[in-house]
Amino acid sequence: MKKFSKDFIWGVATASYQIEGAFDKDGRGESIWDRFSKTPGKVLKGHTGDVACDHYHRYKEDIALIKDLGVDSYRFSLAWPRIIPEGSGAVNQKGIDFYKRLIDELLDQGISPAVTVYHWDLPQVLEDKGGWLNRDTAKHLRDFAAVAFEEFNYGVDKWITLNEPWCSAYLGYGSGEQAPGKKDFAANINASHHLLLAHGLALEAYRELNLTEDIGITFNLSHHYPVSDKPEDLDATRIADGLLNRWYLDPVFKGAYPADMTELIKLVEPFVKEGDLDLISKPNDFLGINMYSRNIVKADENGQPQSQPAVHPVTAMGWEIYPESLYDLLVRVDKDYGPIPIYITENGAAFDDRVENGKVHDAKRTDYLERHFAQAARAIEAGIPLKGYYVWSLLDNFEWAFGYERRFGIIYVDFDTQERIMKDSAIWYKQFLQELKK
Ligand code: GCO
């Protein structure tokens, strides 16, 4: 795939709660995911992130694997409760020291760190004060981000303020599928505004420190396709696209919530204060997109969007494999929200992996990645400013409410022994990069 230039960034991605373990080590405080995962019935098989991939202790071994892959960059996130255990106030030096060891080892190995400030592990103390329903949490995130910027910017190549605010808001406060497990659609809208405000405040803090690395935000986006060209299906698709994509893209890149989402605007207006949207829409250096699949939409009897079954094969998550939607999504985002440099900050797939004679033959994952890489190359050829691609994930890890029952890694983890096994997809990725960099 000749379309990738020499300065295109290839990487792998993880997140703190999903891989670190050491949940109570060296002063780490409780997060909403510690509380949620230990609440009976919330996570498959009662799995928790107490140990996960034990990355807190095995980070050197894992960085050696990253090095062996030959990627340019490693995207990981900071555990807020490890750095500021109470969510605000005192900084835990042992938490700072862990991430400095991690960053220094990456730099020693010639791997550029891309750091997500917030990837869902909110300190429980803040949730007890309302969490993302409380505007103060946005200010506490800013203060946490400022500590991170001051302590780690020396080694960080790229900053991402938030990972997928839609998940934090809708899955955390709307549907209750994720921590903290609230079920109130209006609360999701309230939370969405405070998360976007947190992004704006963190971005402002970064600029005030006169730091010069690139900084942006990561959204989970999917391209939406109407099941037919009937007006009701087209309108239902517009609504679905508004709920997932435009509700977040518009404030950040256009400075206003999408005007056609009037019902949501009625819900959010009580939480929007003078100047909020100016702050939220300050310029980013890039947009991170996490893309996995597409949505096919049909109107229900009330004209509301109803997701339709997959047309093509699906992954172990039930997500349709439709790589062309990556191209369609990138073209749309560039047209409606660009020009803005874009990174695919996550793309990958879960499949039911098995170890056979010490190997994992995950041909479906290799096929998934190869076909999505091809769509990324197609987008670059069409002039889309796509600058990099992070495979989700380096390791099999704690897949939130699915626990360890969904394996996204290109490296297999035996959670009983903590053995790592490079899957065939990792070997393919390594060879792909060697070919590219010849
Ligand atoms: C997300 C999160 C990751 C997930 C991955 C697979 O995009 O939901 O960033 O933490 O594990 O996407 O669901």
XYZ file of C-alpha atoms and ligand atoms in Angstrom:
451
model
C 0.000 0.000 0.000
C 2.179 2.766 -1.387
C -0.146 5.566 -0.248
C 1.387 5.762 3.227
C 4.182 8.317 3.370
C 7.333 7.745 5.420
C 6.083 10.159 8.107
C 2.744 8.361 8.550
C 2.527 7.264 12.198
C 1.775 3.581 12.879
C 0.921 2.565 16.402
C -0.857 0.387 18.894
C -3.242 1.544 21.632
C -4.320 0.597 25.154
C -5.988 2.254 28.155
C -5.039 2.353 31.836
C -7.940 0.520 33.498
C -7.966 -2.109 30.774
C -4.345 -3.252 31.153
C -2.572 -1.877 34.251
C -3.970 -3.890 37.166
C -2.249 -2.919 40.464
C -5.617 -1.354 41.376
C -4.569 -0.501 44.947
C -0.787 -0.288 44.497
C 1.385 2.688 45.422
C -1.426 4.998 46.487
C -3.830 4.530 43.584
C -7.333 5.632 44.573
C -10.629 3.969 43.619
C -12.099 4.680 40.177
C -15.694 4.352 39.001
C -14.597 1.236 37.110
C -13.264 -0.384 40.309
C -16.639 0.284 41.905
C -18.706 -0.721 38.854
C -16.786 -3.930 38.132
C -17.150 -5.004 41.774
C -20.898 -4.387 41.662
C -22.561 -7.779 41.093
C -24.070 -8.241 37.640
C -22.348 -5.323 35.928
C -19.418 -7.101 34.259
C -19.439 -10.540 32.599
C -18.352 -13.276 35.013
C -17.683 -10.613 37.656
C -14.352 -9.757 36.029
C -12.521 -6.670 37.347
C -9.426 -4.685 36.402
C -7.709 -5.574 39.705
C -4.941 -7.443 37.840
C -5.834 -7.111 34.112
C -2.570 -7.528 32.126
C -0.462 -6.565 35.170
C 1.041 -3.897 32.924
C 1.920 -1.782 35.960
C 4.634 -4.338 36.740
C 5.222 -5.786 33.228
C 5.466 -2.526 31.281
C 9.087 -3.154 30.246
C 8.187 -6.569 28.784
C 5.242 -5.013 26.960
C 7.350 -2.160 25.603
C 9.820 -4.762 24.296
C 6.887 -6.317 22.404
C 5.896 -2.884 21.043
C 9.483 -2.395 19.930
C 9.513 -5.815 18.259
C 6.379 -4.882 16.300
C 8.286 -1.971 14.796
C 5.549 0.630 15.353
C 6.385 4.338 15.665
C 4.058 5.219 18.538
C 2.268 3.782 21.557
C -1.040 5.302 22.697
C -1.874 4.764 26.365
C -3.878 6.574 29.012
C -3.188 7.981 32.473
C -5.145 6.593 35.427
C -6.502 9.731 37.104
C -6.832 7.906 40.480
C -3.136 6.919 40.297
C -2.064 10.530 39.902
C -4.685 12.397 41.985
C -6.302 9.652 44.115
C -9.074 11.884 45.473
C -9.778 13.390 42.050
C -8.660 16.836 43.181
C -5.981 18.109 45.508
C -2.956 16.054 46.482
C -0.791 14.525 43.755
C 0.485 10.968 44.329
C 4.209 11.033 43.499
C 4.329 7.252 43.056
C 1.724 7.598 40.340
C 3.771 10.265 38.604
C 6.873 8.086 38.940
C 5.159 5.104 37.250
C 4.236 7.094 34.151
C 7.708 8.661 34.010
C 9.224 5.137 34.060
C 6.833 4.154 31.283
C 7.555 7.228 29.153
C 11.315 6.997 29.705
C 11.366 3.326 28.656
C 9.378 4.172 25.522
C 11.806 6.967 24.674
C 14.787 4.662 25.334
C 13.248 2.203 22.858
C 12.621 4.922 20.255
C 8.837 4.734 20.551
C 6.855 7.986 20.675
C 4.294 8.233 23.507
C 0.768 9.384 22.610
C -1.086 10.011 25.853
C -4.825 10.068 26.533
C -5.498 12.128 29.632
C -8.942 10.647 30.350
C -9.981 7.150 29.270
C -12.961 6.631 31.599
C -11.379 5.858 35.003
C -12.888 8.787 36.928
C -11.941 8.864 40.638
C -14.886 7.484 42.616
C -14.638 10.414 45.041
C -15.698 12.743 42.212
C -18.510 10.418 41.155
C -19.751 10.547 44.755
C -20.042 14.317 44.204
C -22.056 13.894 40.990
C -19.340 12.854 38.564
C -19.903 14.218 35.058
C -23.299 15.571 36.150
C -21.366 18.055 38.284
C -19.745 20.951 36.400
C -16.908 21.000 38.940
C -15.653 17.691 37.519
C -14.701 19.514 34.331
C -12.526 21.863 36.370
C -10.983 18.941 38.259
C -10.145 17.292 34.919
C -8.458 20.500 33.824
C -6.350 20.494 37.001
C -5.467 16.809 36.505
C -4.552 17.506 32.871
C -2.380 20.443 33.904
C -0.424 18.188 36.286
C 0.005 15.665 33.475
C 1.115 18.318 30.988
C 3.683 19.751 33.410
C 5.022 16.355 34.523
C 5.047 14.431 31.239
C 5.138 16.819 28.304
C 8.952 16.408 28.201
C 8.448 13.004 26.617
C 4.988 13.059 25.078
C 4.611 13.438 21.328
C 0.803 13.764 21.149
C -1.911 14.516 23.739
C -5.528 13.408 23.610
C -7.718 15.139 26.209
C -10.671 12.705 26.250
C -11.342 9.284 24.804
C -14.885 8.926 23.471
C -16.997 11.327 25.555
C -20.085 9.728 23.964
C -19.272 6.482 25.803
C -18.578 8.243 29.105
C -21.880 10.137 28.824
C -24.326 7.797 27.079
C -23.068 4.403 28.272
C -22.198 5.751 31.731
C -25.236 7.941 32.514
C -27.800 7.145 29.781
C -27.974 3.394 29.214
C -26.030 2.396 32.328
C -24.026 -0.255 30.439
C -20.801 1.249 31.715
C -19.560 2.957 34.857
C -21.010 4.636 36.811
C -24.138 2.768 35.555
C -26.770 5.518 35.704
C -29.867 5.103 33.495
C -31.238 8.522 32.621
C -31.136 9.837 29.030
C -31.312 13.463 30.184
C -28.348 12.844 32.515
C -26.347 11.635 29.502
C -26.921 15.015 27.827
C -25.931 16.899 30.973
C -22.769 14.760 31.232
C -21.954 15.268 27.542
C -21.731 19.023 28.039
C -19.498 18.777 31.104
C -17.201 16.327 29.283
C -16.889 18.707 26.321
C -16.317 21.553 28.779
C -13.537 19.468 30.366
C -11.951 19.125 26.929
C -12.117 22.887 26.400
C -10.654 23.643 29.819
C -7.829 21.109 29.381
C -7.026 22.504 25.933
C -6.972 26.033 27.408
C -4.654 24.865 30.207
C -2.307 23.327 27.611
C -2.167 26.484 25.530
C -1.587 28.621 28.662
C 1.468 26.477 29.457
C 2.861 27.420 26.017
C 3.502 23.766 25.245
C 3.972 22.861 21.613
C 3.186 19.162 21.142
C 0.053 18.366 19.188
C -3.155 18.081 21.227
C -6.628 16.942 20.227
C -9.656 14.872 21.234
C -10.791 11.342 20.277
C -14.386 10.565 19.299
C -15.928 7.186 18.514
C -17.584 7.804 15.184
C -19.507 5.574 12.799
C -20.808 6.309 9.328
C -24.596 5.894 9.119
C -26.380 4.395 6.097
C -30.176 4.577 5.616
C -31.770 1.195 4.909
C -33.714 2.851 2.060
C -34.144 6.290 0.483
C -37.631 6.634 1.972
C -37.931 10.065 3.685
C -38.595 8.460 7.062
C -35.457 6.320 6.838
C -33.365 9.284 5.718
C -34.686 11.341 8.636
C -34.100 8.550 11.143
C -30.519 8.246 9.833
C -30.030 11.984 10.324
C -31.160 11.630 13.943
C -28.862 8.644 14.600
C -25.920 10.502 13.064
C -26.835 13.513 15.194
C -26.890 11.498 18.420
C -23.533 9.755 17.929
C -21.436 11.939 15.658
C -22.689 15.511 15.314
C -23.574 16.036 18.990
C -19.814 15.952 19.675
C -18.258 17.092 16.385
C -20.389 20.245 16.038
C -19.577 21.893 19.407
C -15.838 21.209 18.991
C -15.501 22.146 15.328
C -18.474 24.498 14.772
C -18.974 26.043 18.234
C -22.639 25.032 18.566
C -24.762 21.970 19.243
C -26.423 20.686 16.051
C -29.503 22.860 15.464
C -31.682 19.970 14.235
C -31.232 18.095 17.529
C -33.705 20.460 19.182
C -34.956 17.974 21.783
C -31.384 17.491 23.026
C -30.691 21.211 22.927
C -33.685 21.761 25.215
C -32.093 19.253 27.617
C -28.575 20.691 27.487
C -29.327 24.440 27.599
C -29.715 24.614 31.406
C -26.080 23.446 31.718
C -24.534 25.715 29.091
C -23.033 28.869 30.534
C -21.841 32.005 28.756
C -18.546 31.294 26.987
C -18.727 27.497 27.269
C -19.025 26.868 23.547
C -16.321 29.394 22.714
C -14.025 27.443 25.034
C -15.102 24.028 23.699
C -14.479 25.080 20.105
C -10.945 26.418 20.463
C -8.663 24.981 17.732
C -7.305 21.455 18.067
C -4.142 20.265 16.329
C -5.864 17.036 15.229
C -8.989 14.909 15.586
C -8.669 11.324 16.828
C -11.237 8.918 15.417
C -12.005 5.511 16.910
C -13.787 3.541 14.196
C -14.887 -0.095 14.318
C -17.980 -0.522 12.182
C -20.951 1.213 10.587
C -24.642 1.762 11.415
C -27.515 0.831 9.106
C -30.641 2.783 10.099
C -34.371 2.341 9.564
C -37.188 4.485 10.981
C -39.387 2.779 13.571
C -43.152 3.407 13.735
C -42.451 6.687 15.554
C -39.813 7.819 13.044
C -37.035 7.147 15.511
C -33.775 5.449 14.405
C -33.589 1.682 14.679
C -30.239 -0.020 13.970
C -30.565 -2.791 11.413
C -28.841 -6.194 11.394
C -25.452 -6.535 9.755
C -25.316 -7.382 6.071
C -21.711 -8.647 6.179
C -19.938 -10.943 8.692
C -19.500 -9.600 12.213
C -16.769 -9.657 14.867
C -17.094 -11.287 18.309
C -18.717 -7.994 19.424
C -21.451 -8.440 16.801
C -20.075 -5.410 14.927
C -20.369 -5.628 11.153
C -17.093 -5.803 9.239
C -17.487 -3.099 6.573
C -14.120 -1.424 5.926
C -15.564 0.861 3.229
C -17.304 2.794 5.990
C -13.895 3.973 7.207
C -13.375 5.707 3.867
C -16.920 7.125 3.842
C -16.500 8.372 7.431
C -13.151 10.065 6.752
C -14.475 11.782 3.618
C -17.528 13.054 5.501
C -15.585 14.298 8.524
C -13.075 16.091 6.297
C -15.860 17.644 4.192
C -18.083 18.741 7.095
C -15.509 19.527 9.787
C -12.145 19.948 8.070
C -9.576 20.791 7.248
C -8.201 19.050 10.350
C -5.408 16.458 10.552
C -6.919 13.095 11.514
C -5.494 10.087 13.350
C -7.265 6.764 13.568
C -6.646 6.447 17.306
C -8.377 3.052 17.437
C -9.376 0.412 14.937
C -9.369 -3.334 15.475
C -11.526 -6.362 16.121
C -12.420 -8.968 18.696
C -12.524 -12.598 17.621
C -12.660 -15.874 19.547
C -8.936 -16.552 19.641
C -7.541 -19.980 20.563
C -3.954 -20.986 21.403
C -2.842 -23.979 19.323
C 0.671 -25.285 19.976
C 1.726 -21.904 21.302
C 0.350 -19.986 18.316
C -2.799 -17.968 17.671
C -3.980 -18.176 14.084
C -6.250 -15.122 13.962
C -6.606 -14.825 10.176
C -9.913 -12.934 10.555
C -8.177 -10.166 12.505
C -5.395 -9.902 9.941
C -8.025 -9.703 7.180
C -9.930 -7.020 9.147
C -6.815 -4.897 9.616
C -5.548 -5.330 6.049
C -8.901 -4.258 4.582
C -9.168 -1.233 6.892
C -5.592 -0.198 6.121
C -6.534 -0.323 2.425
C -9.466 2.051 3.045
C -7.159 4.398 4.936
C -4.793 4.388 1.946
C -7.782 5.090 -0.338
C -8.728 8.083 1.817
C -5.181 9.455 1.729
C -5.184 9.071 -2.054
C -8.442 11.080 -2.085
C -6.626 13.881 -0.249
C -7.840 13.255 3.308
C -5.202 14.498 5.820
C -4.910 11.155 7.612
C -1.671 11.230 9.635
C -1.605 8.001 11.587
C -3.261 4.751 12.620
C -3.302 3.021 16.016
C -4.428 -0.602 16.140
C -6.711 -1.458 19.048
C -5.233 -3.196 20.888
C -1.649 -4.105 21.738
C -2.866 -6.725 24.242
C -6.006 -8.686 25.002
C -7.410 -6.716 27.927
C -10.387 -5.837 30.140
C -13.121 -5.067 27.603
C -15.297 -3.086 30.013
C -18.664 -4.768 30.696
C -17.487 -7.829 28.719
C -14.546 -8.305 31.063
C -11.902 -10.604 29.564
C -14.443 -12.397 27.381
C -13.662 -10.284 24.301
C -10.117 -10.357 22.947
C -9.072 -7.298 20.858
C -5.323 -7.760 21.187
C -2.883 -8.534 18.417
C -0.974 -10.089 21.307
C -2.709 -12.868 23.240
C -2.691 -12.694 27.045
C -3.146 -15.808 29.158
C -4.774 -14.134 32.155
C -3.915 -17.084 34.412
C -0.189 -16.962 33.733
C 0.182 -13.466 32.219
C 2.027 -15.084 29.310
C 2.016 -12.984 26.152
C 1.824 -14.683 22.711
C 2.201 -12.714 19.457
C -0.844 -13.648 17.377
C -0.445 -14.165 13.614
C -1.974 -10.669 13.181
C 0.916 -9.133 15.161
C 3.436 -10.999 13.005
C 1.577 -9.768 9.911
C 1.544 -6.157 11.236
C 5.294 -6.383 11.923
C 5.965 -7.641 8.377
C 3.603 -5.016 6.904
C 5.602 -2.274 8.622
C 8.931 -3.768 7.555
C 7.747 -3.808 3.930
C 6.445 -0.256 4.174
C 9.605 1.108 5.726
C 11.994 -0.512 3.255
C -13.648 2.180 22.983
C -12.572 2.248 23.927
C -11.758 0.998 24.069
C -12.496 -0.295 23.779
C -12.423 -0.644 22.302
C -13.228 -1.904 22.008
O -13.418 2.627 21.858
O -14.710 1.739 23.379
O -11.690 3.305 23.580
O -11.419 1.081 25.423
O -11.926 -1.347 24.503
O -12.976 0.357 21.548
O -14.549 -1.714 22.398
